[in-house]
Amino acid sequence: MENHLAFSNLNLTSLIKGVLGMGDKTRFWIDLWLTPVPLREVFPNLFLIVKDKVCLTQSCFEVVDGNIVWKWRWKRSSLNQNETNELSVSLNMLQLVIVNNTPDRWIWDNDLAGVFTVASMKQILLKNSNMPVPFTIKWNSWVPIKVNILAWKAEMDRLPTYVALVKRNVDVGSTCRLCGDYEETCDHLLTSCYFAMLIWQFVSNWCNIPPIFAFSVRDLLTFHEYCNLGLKKNKVLYGVILTACWCIWKTRNEMIFQNKTANISKTMKDIKSILL
Ligand SMILES: [Zn+2]
């Protein structure tokens, strides 16, 4: 089994996810528990300066008056800009964490019921055997980390879109609220939805580049590589595309959760305000 996994660029720990109870088994930085990959990969700069790289999650927090307070132990007393940025994103993410008095448990991350089956393992091996080099997102240091993370999750189809919720038996209907016409998947929402297409039209005009045509999130994330703009402008364009993805997702969330109307000019303003 390990040989098959190694051949497919996978390892077993990346397929098993910790479900946090009291934090007694999951290692905060190393194990998969909060994000789709271990926190050391999400926050590489922080991981470099953390004192105990294999610490258990329970040693990283205290509960004070019913609230979780995260404790950090760094190798040095002051943090640089990248580390500070990562820390603020990580604190935002950690706000979602809930702990309780039960032991941590492990679930199989590739089955909706969280139960290991030979069939699901076979599926993973088959899926990965055709992809010798998995896609890795390039982090863009000119935009906030949260923007990078959103694109990275979207590429892996890990955003809680309506289609993803329906797959998890959450009965919300699968239609995209922005257009009302198609099923809301990550690819639809960020590429083929009419709202996204208007945004990409705006981006190509604004950046003075050929029209952006994309059929998948991956197409969007690699588009800048084919524009021959030179290293610096390529990086800027990539930052604009990542930011536009973030703002489309934000518009969609504001529409659903705050009853706001989706408005192209407002979303364009948001994109500019993050970048300028
Ligand atoms: Zn749509």
mmCIF file of C-alpha atoms and ligand atoms in Angstrom:
data_model
loop_
_atom_site.group_PDB
_atom_site.id
_atom_site.type_symbol
_atom_site.label_atom_id
_atom_site.label_comp_id
_atom_site.label_asym_id
_atom_site.label_seq_id
_atom_site.Cartn_x
_atom_site.Cartn_y
_atom_site.Cartn_z
ATOM 1 C CA MET A 1 0.000 0.000 0.000
ATOM 2 C CA GLU A 2 2.732 2.494 0.992
ATOM 3 C CA ASN A 3 4.501 1.762 -2.313
ATOM 4 C CA HIS A 4 1.350 2.466 -4.277
ATOM 5 C CA LEU A 5 0.826 5.687 -2.357
ATOM 6 C CA ALA A 6 4.419 6.802 -2.821
ATOM 7 C CA PHE A 7 4.123 6.099 -6.529
ATOM 8 C CA SER A 8 1.063 8.342 -6.608
ATOM 9 C CA ASN A 9 2.779 11.147 -4.650
ATOM 10 C CA LEU A 10 0.546 10.527 -1.656
ATOM 11 C CA ASN A 11 1.223 9.599 1.922
ATOM 12 C CA LEU A 12 -1.141 7.986 4.348
ATOM 13 C CA THR A 13 -1.121 10.852 6.886
ATOM 14 C CA SER A 14 -2.415 13.220 4.214
ATOM 15 C CA LEU A 15 -5.511 11.034 3.801
ATOM 16 C CA ILE A 16 -6.512 10.808 7.454
ATOM 17 C CA LYS A 17 -7.944 13.809 9.221
ATOM 18 C CA GLY A 18 -8.033 14.579 12.939
ATOM 19 C CA VAL A 19 -11.325 15.664 14.480
ATOM 20 C CA LEU A 20 -10.496 17.837 17.440
ATOM 21 C CA GLY A 21 -11.805 16.975 20.876
ATOM 22 C CA MET A 22 -9.425 18.025 23.637
ATOM 23 C CA GLY A 23 -6.409 18.195 21.321
ATOM 24 C CA ASP A 24 -4.715 15.157 22.906
ATOM 25 C CA LYS A 25 -3.759 13.323 19.716
ATOM 26 C CA THR A 26 -3.527 15.800 16.842
ATOM 27 C CA ARG A 27 -0.208 17.514 16.389
ATOM 28 C CA PHE A 28 -0.954 21.181 15.770
ATOM 29 C CA TRP A 29 1.468 21.779 12.891
ATOM 30 C CA ILE A 30 2.030 18.328 11.430
ATOM 31 C CA ASP A 31 -1.328 16.559 11.288
ATOM 32 C CA LEU A 32 -4.243 17.248 9.049
ATOM 33 C CA TRP A 33 -7.068 18.721 11.117
ATOM 34 C CA LEU A 34 -8.093 22.316 10.487
ATOM 35 C CA THR A 35 -7.245 22.970 6.842
ATOM 36 C CA PRO A 36 -7.088 20.743 3.725
ATOM 37 C CA VAL A 37 -3.319 20.346 4.257
ATOM 38 C CA PRO A 38 -1.356 20.496 7.537
ATOM 39 C CA LEU A 39 -0.888 23.950 9.083
ATOM 40 C CA ARG A 40 2.869 23.801 8.523
ATOM 41 C CA GLU A 41 2.153 24.033 4.780
ATOM 42 C CA VAL A 42 -0.421 26.800 5.181
ATOM 43 C CA PHE A 43 1.853 28.905 7.389
ATOM 44 C CA PRO A 44 5.403 27.946 6.365
ATOM 45 C CA ASN A 45 6.999 31.101 7.805
ATOM 46 C CA LEU A 46 5.480 30.529 11.227
ATOM 47 C CA PHE A 47 6.400 26.861 11.141
ATOM 48 C CA LEU A 48 10.052 27.819 10.630
ATOM 49 C CA ILE A 49 10.162 29.794 13.864
ATOM 50 C CA VAL A 50 7.979 27.627 16.084
ATOM 51 C CA LYS A 51 9.902 26.055 18.967
ATOM 52 C CA ASP A 52 8.176 22.690 19.209
ATOM 53 C CA LYS A 53 7.288 21.540 15.708
ATOM 54 C CA VAL A 54 5.565 18.351 16.855
ATOM 55 C CA CYS A 55 3.531 19.823 19.716
ATOM 56 C CA LEU A 56 0.078 18.447 20.414
ATOM 57 C CA THR A 57 -2.795 20.840 19.836
ATOM 58 C CA GLN A 58 -3.751 20.717 23.519
ATOM 59 C CA SER A 59 -0.467 22.376 24.441
ATOM 60 C CA CYS A 60 -1.250 25.296 22.109
ATOM 61 C CA PHE A 61 -4.298 26.719 23.825
ATOM 62 C CA GLU A 62 -5.942 27.487 27.133
ATOM 63 C CA VAL A 63 -9.634 27.932 27.790
ATOM 64 C CA VAL A 64 -10.211 31.187 29.671
ATOM 65 C CA ASP A 65 -13.796 32.033 30.673
ATOM 66 C CA GLY A 66 -15.125 29.673 28.014
ATOM 67 C CA ASN A 67 -12.944 31.211 25.253
ATOM 68 C CA ILE A 68 -9.975 29.582 23.583
ATOM 69 C CA VAL A 69 -6.764 31.562 23.941
ATOM 70 C CA TRP A 70 -3.978 30.374 21.615
ATOM 71 C CA LYS A 71 -0.469 30.183 23.021
ATOM 72 C CA TRP A 72 2.528 30.582 20.749
ATOM 73 C CA ARG A 73 6.124 29.713 21.443
ATOM 74 C CA TRP A 74 8.507 31.193 18.901
ATOM 75 C CA LYS A 75 12.273 30.845 18.637
ATOM 76 C CA ARG A 76 12.616 34.626 18.818
ATOM 77 C CA SER A 77 10.676 37.451 20.359
ATOM 78 C CA SER A 78 9.821 39.625 17.331
ATOM 79 C CA LEU A 79 8.066 38.556 14.133
ATOM 80 C CA ASN A 80 8.745 39.936 10.648
ATOM 81 C CA GLN A 81 6.032 41.142 8.254
ATOM 82 C CA ASN A 82 5.391 37.741 6.599
ATOM 83 C CA GLU A 83 5.195 36.019 9.956
ATOM 84 C CA THR A 84 2.858 38.696 11.328
ATOM 85 C CA ASN A 85 0.585 38.332 8.275
ATOM 86 C CA GLU A 86 0.478 34.575 8.672
ATOM 87 C CA LEU A 87 -0.238 34.907 12.370
ATOM 88 C CA SER A 88 -3.208 37.183 11.790
ATOM 89 C CA VAL A 89 -4.704 34.816 9.157
ATOM 90 C CA SER A 90 -4.109 31.812 11.395
ATOM 91 C CA LEU A 91 -5.850 33.548 14.317
ATOM 92 C CA ASN A 92 -8.833 34.252 12.074
ATOM 93 C CA MET A 93 -8.999 30.604 11.066
ATOM 94 C CA LEU A 94 -8.536 29.388 14.620
ATOM 95 C CA GLN A 95 -11.568 31.379 15.745
ATOM 96 C CA LEU A 96 -13.642 28.628 14.143
ATOM 97 C CA VAL A 97 -12.124 25.933 16.344
ATOM 98 C CA ILE A 98 -14.291 24.317 18.984
ATOM 99 C CA VAL A 99 -12.811 22.034 21.628
ATOM 100 C CA ASN A 100 -14.488 19.664 24.060
ATOM 101 C CA ASN A 101 -13.572 17.084 26.691
ATOM 102 C CA THR A 102 -13.560 14.033 24.429
ATOM 103 C CA PRO A 103 -10.364 12.544 22.978
ATOM 104 C CA ASP A 104 -9.438 13.535 19.412
ATOM 105 C CA ARG A 105 -10.409 11.002 16.777
ATOM 106 C CA TRP A 106 -9.301 10.221 13.253
ATOM 107 C CA ILE A 107 -11.472 10.007 10.162
ATOM 108 C CA TRP A 108 -10.791 8.939 6.600
ATOM 109 C CA ASP A 109 -10.795 12.244 4.712
ATOM 110 C CA ASN A 110 -11.856 10.781 1.376
ATOM 111 C CA ASP A 111 -15.253 9.429 2.149
ATOM 112 C CA LEU A 112 -18.292 11.523 3.060
ATOM 113 C CA ALA A 113 -19.019 9.300 6.056
ATOM 114 C CA GLY A 114 -15.377 9.532 7.174
ATOM 115 C CA VAL A 115 -15.063 5.729 7.103
ATOM 116 C CA PHE A 116 -12.203 3.948 5.360
ATOM 117 C CA THR A 117 -13.291 1.700 2.501
ATOM 118 C CA VAL A 118 -11.171 -0.220 0.042
ATOM 119 C CA ALA A 119 -13.287 1.276 -2.747
ATOM 120 C CA SER A 120 -12.448 4.845 -1.758
ATOM 121 C CA MET A 121 -8.743 3.969 -1.487
ATOM 122 C CA LYS A 122 -8.858 2.420 -4.940
ATOM 123 C CA GLN A 123 -10.509 5.559 -6.266
ATOM 124 C CA ILE A 124 -7.746 7.748 -4.838
ATOM 125 C CA LEU A 125 -5.018 5.608 -6.358
ATOM 126 C CA LEU A 126 -6.753 5.551 -9.731
ATOM 127 C CA LYS A 127 -7.321 9.297 -9.673
ATOM 128 C CA ASN A 128 -3.739 10.046 -8.760
ATOM 129 C CA SER A 129 -2.053 7.501 -10.993
ATOM 130 C CA ASN A 130 -2.847 9.725 -13.984
ATOM 131 C CA MET A 131 -1.399 12.800 -12.305
ATOM 132 C CA PRO A 132 2.300 12.183 -11.708
ATOM 133 C CA VAL A 133 2.864 15.853 -10.926
ATOM 134 C CA PRO A 134 0.050 17.245 -8.767
ATOM 135 C CA PHE A 135 -0.811 20.913 -9.228
ATOM 136 C CA THR A 136 0.688 23.136 -6.567
ATOM 137 C CA ILE A 137 -0.538 26.653 -6.214
ATOM 138 C CA LYS A 138 2.063 29.403 -6.253
ATOM 139 C CA TRP A 139 1.695 31.748 -3.287
ATOM 140 C CA ASN A 140 1.615 35.403 -4.234
ATOM 141 C CA SER A 141 3.251 37.638 -1.630
ATOM 142 C CA TRP A 142 1.630 40.814 -2.981
ATOM 143 C CA VAL A 143 -1.868 39.880 -1.887
ATOM 144 C CA PRO A 144 -3.132 38.915 1.598
ATOM 145 C CA ILE A 145 -2.723 35.284 2.641
ATOM 146 C CA LYS A 146 -6.497 34.865 2.960
ATOM 147 C CA VAL A 147 -6.700 35.621 -0.786
ATOM 148 C CA ASN A 148 -4.101 32.937 -1.571
ATOM 149 C CA ILE A 149 -5.899 30.446 0.669
ATOM 150 C CA LEU A 150 -9.264 31.020 -0.998
ATOM 151 C CA ALA A 151 -7.817 30.333 -4.466
ATOM 152 C CA TRP A 152 -5.965 27.314 -3.192
ATOM 153 C CA LYS A 153 -9.124 25.853 -1.648
ATOM 154 C CA ALA A 154 -11.118 26.650 -4.805
ATOM 155 C CA GLU A 155 -8.580 24.838 -6.980
ATOM 156 C CA MET A 156 -8.956 21.761 -4.792
ATOM 157 C CA ASP A 157 -12.750 22.131 -4.919
ATOM 158 C CA ARG A 158 -12.808 22.587 -1.157
ATOM 159 C CA LEU A 159 -15.062 25.648 -0.877
ATOM 160 C CA PRO A 160 -18.493 25.142 0.711
ATOM 161 C CA THR A 161 -20.374 25.793 -2.532
ATOM 162 C CA TYR A 162 -23.965 24.640 -2.829
ATOM 163 C CA VAL A 163 -22.950 21.565 -4.798
ATOM 164 C CA ALA A 164 -20.397 20.680 -2.097
ATOM 165 C CA LEU A 165 -23.057 21.100 0.622
ATOM 166 C CA VAL A 166 -25.577 18.944 -1.240
ATOM 167 C CA LYS A 167 -22.896 16.242 -1.521
ATOM 168 C CA ARG A 168 -22.656 16.381 2.273
ATOM 169 C CA ASN A 169 -26.422 15.916 2.522
ATOM 170 C CA VAL A 170 -27.120 19.547 3.422
ATOM 171 C CA ASP A 171 -30.390 20.300 1.720
ATOM 172 C CA VAL A 172 -29.864 23.793 0.316
ATOM 173 C CA GLY A 173 -30.436 23.288 -3.412
ATOM 174 C CA SER A 174 -27.467 23.410 -5.736
ATOM 175 C CA THR A 175 -28.305 26.412 -7.947
ATOM 176 C CA CYS A 176 -25.858 29.297 -8.144
ATOM 177 C CA ARG A 177 -27.435 32.356 -6.495
ATOM 178 C CA LEU A 178 -25.450 34.812 -8.610
ATOM 179 C CA CYS A 179 -26.936 33.688 -11.928
ATOM 180 C CA GLY A 180 -29.768 31.398 -10.834
ATOM 181 C CA ASP A 181 -29.110 29.194 -13.858
ATOM 182 C CA TYR A 182 -26.432 26.623 -13.184
ATOM 183 C CA GLU A 183 -25.172 24.403 -10.400
ATOM 184 C CA GLU A 184 -22.824 26.236 -8.090
ATOM 185 C CA THR A 185 -19.442 24.506 -8.218
ATOM 186 C CA CYS A 186 -16.102 26.255 -7.654
ATOM 187 C CA ASP A 187 -15.382 26.129 -11.387
ATOM 188 C CA HIS A 188 -18.788 27.551 -12.304
ATOM 189 C CA LEU A 189 -18.759 30.313 -9.710
ATOM 190 C CA LEU A 190 -15.287 31.558 -10.584
ATOM 191 C CA THR A 191 -15.187 31.008 -14.354
ATOM 192 C CA SER A 192 -18.422 30.419 -16.247
ATOM 193 C CA CYS A 193 -21.004 32.240 -14.112
ATOM 194 C CA TYR A 194 -22.140 35.391 -15.919
ATOM 195 C CA PHE A 195 -21.067 37.448 -12.892
ATOM 196 C CA ALA A 196 -17.537 35.990 -12.991
ATOM 197 C CA MET A 197 -17.340 36.501 -16.761
ATOM 198 C CA LEU A 198 -18.129 40.199 -16.326
ATOM 199 C CA ILE A 199 -15.453 40.454 -13.672
ATOM 200 C CA TRP A 200 -12.861 38.782 -15.939
ATOM 201 C CA GLN A 201 -13.827 41.158 -18.721
ATOM 202 C CA PHE A 202 -13.200 44.048 -16.343
ATOM 203 C CA VAL A 203 -9.865 42.558 -15.241
ATOM 204 C CA SER A 204 -8.619 42.100 -18.810
ATOM 205 C CA ASN A 205 -9.586 45.693 -19.705
ATOM 206 C CA TRP A 206 -8.066 47.059 -16.535
ATOM 207 C CA CYS A 207 -4.791 45.168 -17.003
ATOM 208 C CA ASN A 208 -4.773 45.721 -20.750
ATOM 209 C CA ILE A 209 -4.385 42.048 -21.595
ATOM 210 C CA PRO A 210 -6.239 39.696 -23.978
ATOM 211 C CA PRO A 211 -9.644 38.412 -22.770
ATOM 212 C CA ILE A 212 -9.441 35.886 -19.954
ATOM 213 C CA PHE A 213 -11.064 32.605 -20.955
ATOM 214 C CA ALA A 214 -11.073 29.933 -18.297
ATOM 215 C CA PHE A 215 -12.945 26.679 -17.918
ATOM 216 C CA SER A 216 -11.614 25.804 -14.498
ATOM 217 C CA VAL A 217 -10.064 27.447 -11.462
ATOM 218 C CA ARG A 218 -6.755 25.925 -12.519
ATOM 219 C CA ASP A 219 -7.013 27.728 -15.869
ATOM 220 C CA LEU A 220 -7.385 30.991 -13.967
ATOM 221 C CA LEU A 221 -4.429 30.278 -11.716
ATOM 222 C CA THR A 222 -2.127 29.528 -14.636
ATOM 223 C CA PHE A 223 -3.441 32.173 -17.056
ATOM 224 C CA HIS A 224 -0.701 34.714 -16.208
ATOM 225 C CA GLU A 225 2.010 32.217 -17.182
ATOM 226 C CA TYR A 226 0.948 32.424 -20.809
ATOM 227 C CA CYS A 227 0.727 36.207 -21.093
ATOM 228 C CA ASN A 228 4.425 36.931 -21.682
ATOM 229 C CA LEU A 229 4.289 40.122 -19.670
ATOM 230 C CA GLY A 230 7.637 39.700 -17.975
ATOM 231 C CA LEU A 231 8.290 38.447 -14.484
ATOM 232 C CA LYS A 232 7.064 41.447 -12.501
ATOM 233 C CA LYS A 233 3.901 42.147 -14.502
ATOM 234 C CA ASN A 234 3.071 38.426 -14.496
ATOM 235 C CA LYS A 235 3.190 38.456 -10.717
ATOM 236 C CA VAL A 236 0.965 41.541 -10.615
ATOM 237 C CA LEU A 237 -1.561 39.939 -12.989
ATOM 238 C CA TYR A 238 -1.536 36.759 -10.912
ATOM 239 C CA GLY A 239 -2.234 38.882 -7.810
ATOM 240 C CA VAL A 240 -5.145 40.579 -9.594
ATOM 241 C CA ILE A 241 -6.637 37.214 -10.620
ATOM 242 C CA LEU A 242 -6.313 35.801 -7.097
ATOM 243 C CA THR A 243 -7.916 38.936 -5.672
ATOM 244 C CA ALA A 244 -10.768 38.822 -8.178
ATOM 245 C CA CYS A 245 -11.502 35.211 -7.126
ATOM 246 C CA TRP A 246 -11.574 36.339 -3.502
ATOM 247 C CA CYS A 247 -13.941 39.211 -4.300
ATOM 248 C CA ILE A 248 -16.321 37.023 -6.335
ATOM 249 C CA TRP A 249 -16.529 34.614 -3.398
ATOM 250 C CA LYS A 250 -17.043 37.560 -1.012
ATOM 251 C CA THR A 251 -19.844 38.960 -3.215
ATOM 252 C CA ARG A 252 -21.506 35.548 -3.279
ATOM 253 C CA ASN A 253 -21.289 35.263 0.531
ATOM 254 C CA GLU A 254 -22.632 38.765 1.109
ATOM 255 C CA MET A 255 -25.542 38.009 -1.170
ATOM 256 C CA ILE A 256 -26.379 34.768 0.624
ATOM 257 C CA PHE A 257 -25.633 35.660 4.224
ATOM 258 C CA GLN A 258 -26.289 39.396 4.325
ATOM 259 C CA ASN A 259 -29.020 39.668 1.708
ATOM 260 C CA LYS A 260 -26.960 42.158 -0.309
ATOM 261 C CA THR A 261 -27.422 42.531 -4.062
ATOM 262 C CA ALA A 262 -24.527 41.408 -6.257
ATOM 263 C CA ASN A 263 -23.199 44.484 -7.945
ATOM 264 C CA ILE A 264 -20.407 44.405 -10.535
ATOM 265 C CA SER A 265 -19.165 47.946 -9.816
ATOM 266 C CA LYS A 266 -19.010 47.236 -6.089
ATOM 267 C CA THR A 267 -17.018 44.014 -6.649
ATOM 268 C CA MET A 268 -14.631 45.839 -8.998
ATOM 269 C CA LYS A 269 -14.158 48.512 -6.320
ATOM 270 C CA ASP A 270 -13.387 45.775 -3.778
ATOM 271 C CA ILE A 271 -10.749 44.302 -6.101
ATOM 272 C CA LYS A 272 -9.095 47.694 -6.549
ATOM 273 C CA SER A 273 -9.220 48.530 -2.865
ATOM 274 C CA ILE A 274 -7.345 45.323 -1.965
ATOM 275 C CA LEU A 275 -4.718 45.895 -4.624
ATOM 276 C CA LEU A 276 -4.155 49.656 -4.627
HETATM 277 ZN ZN ZN B 1 -23.742 31.303 -11.595
#
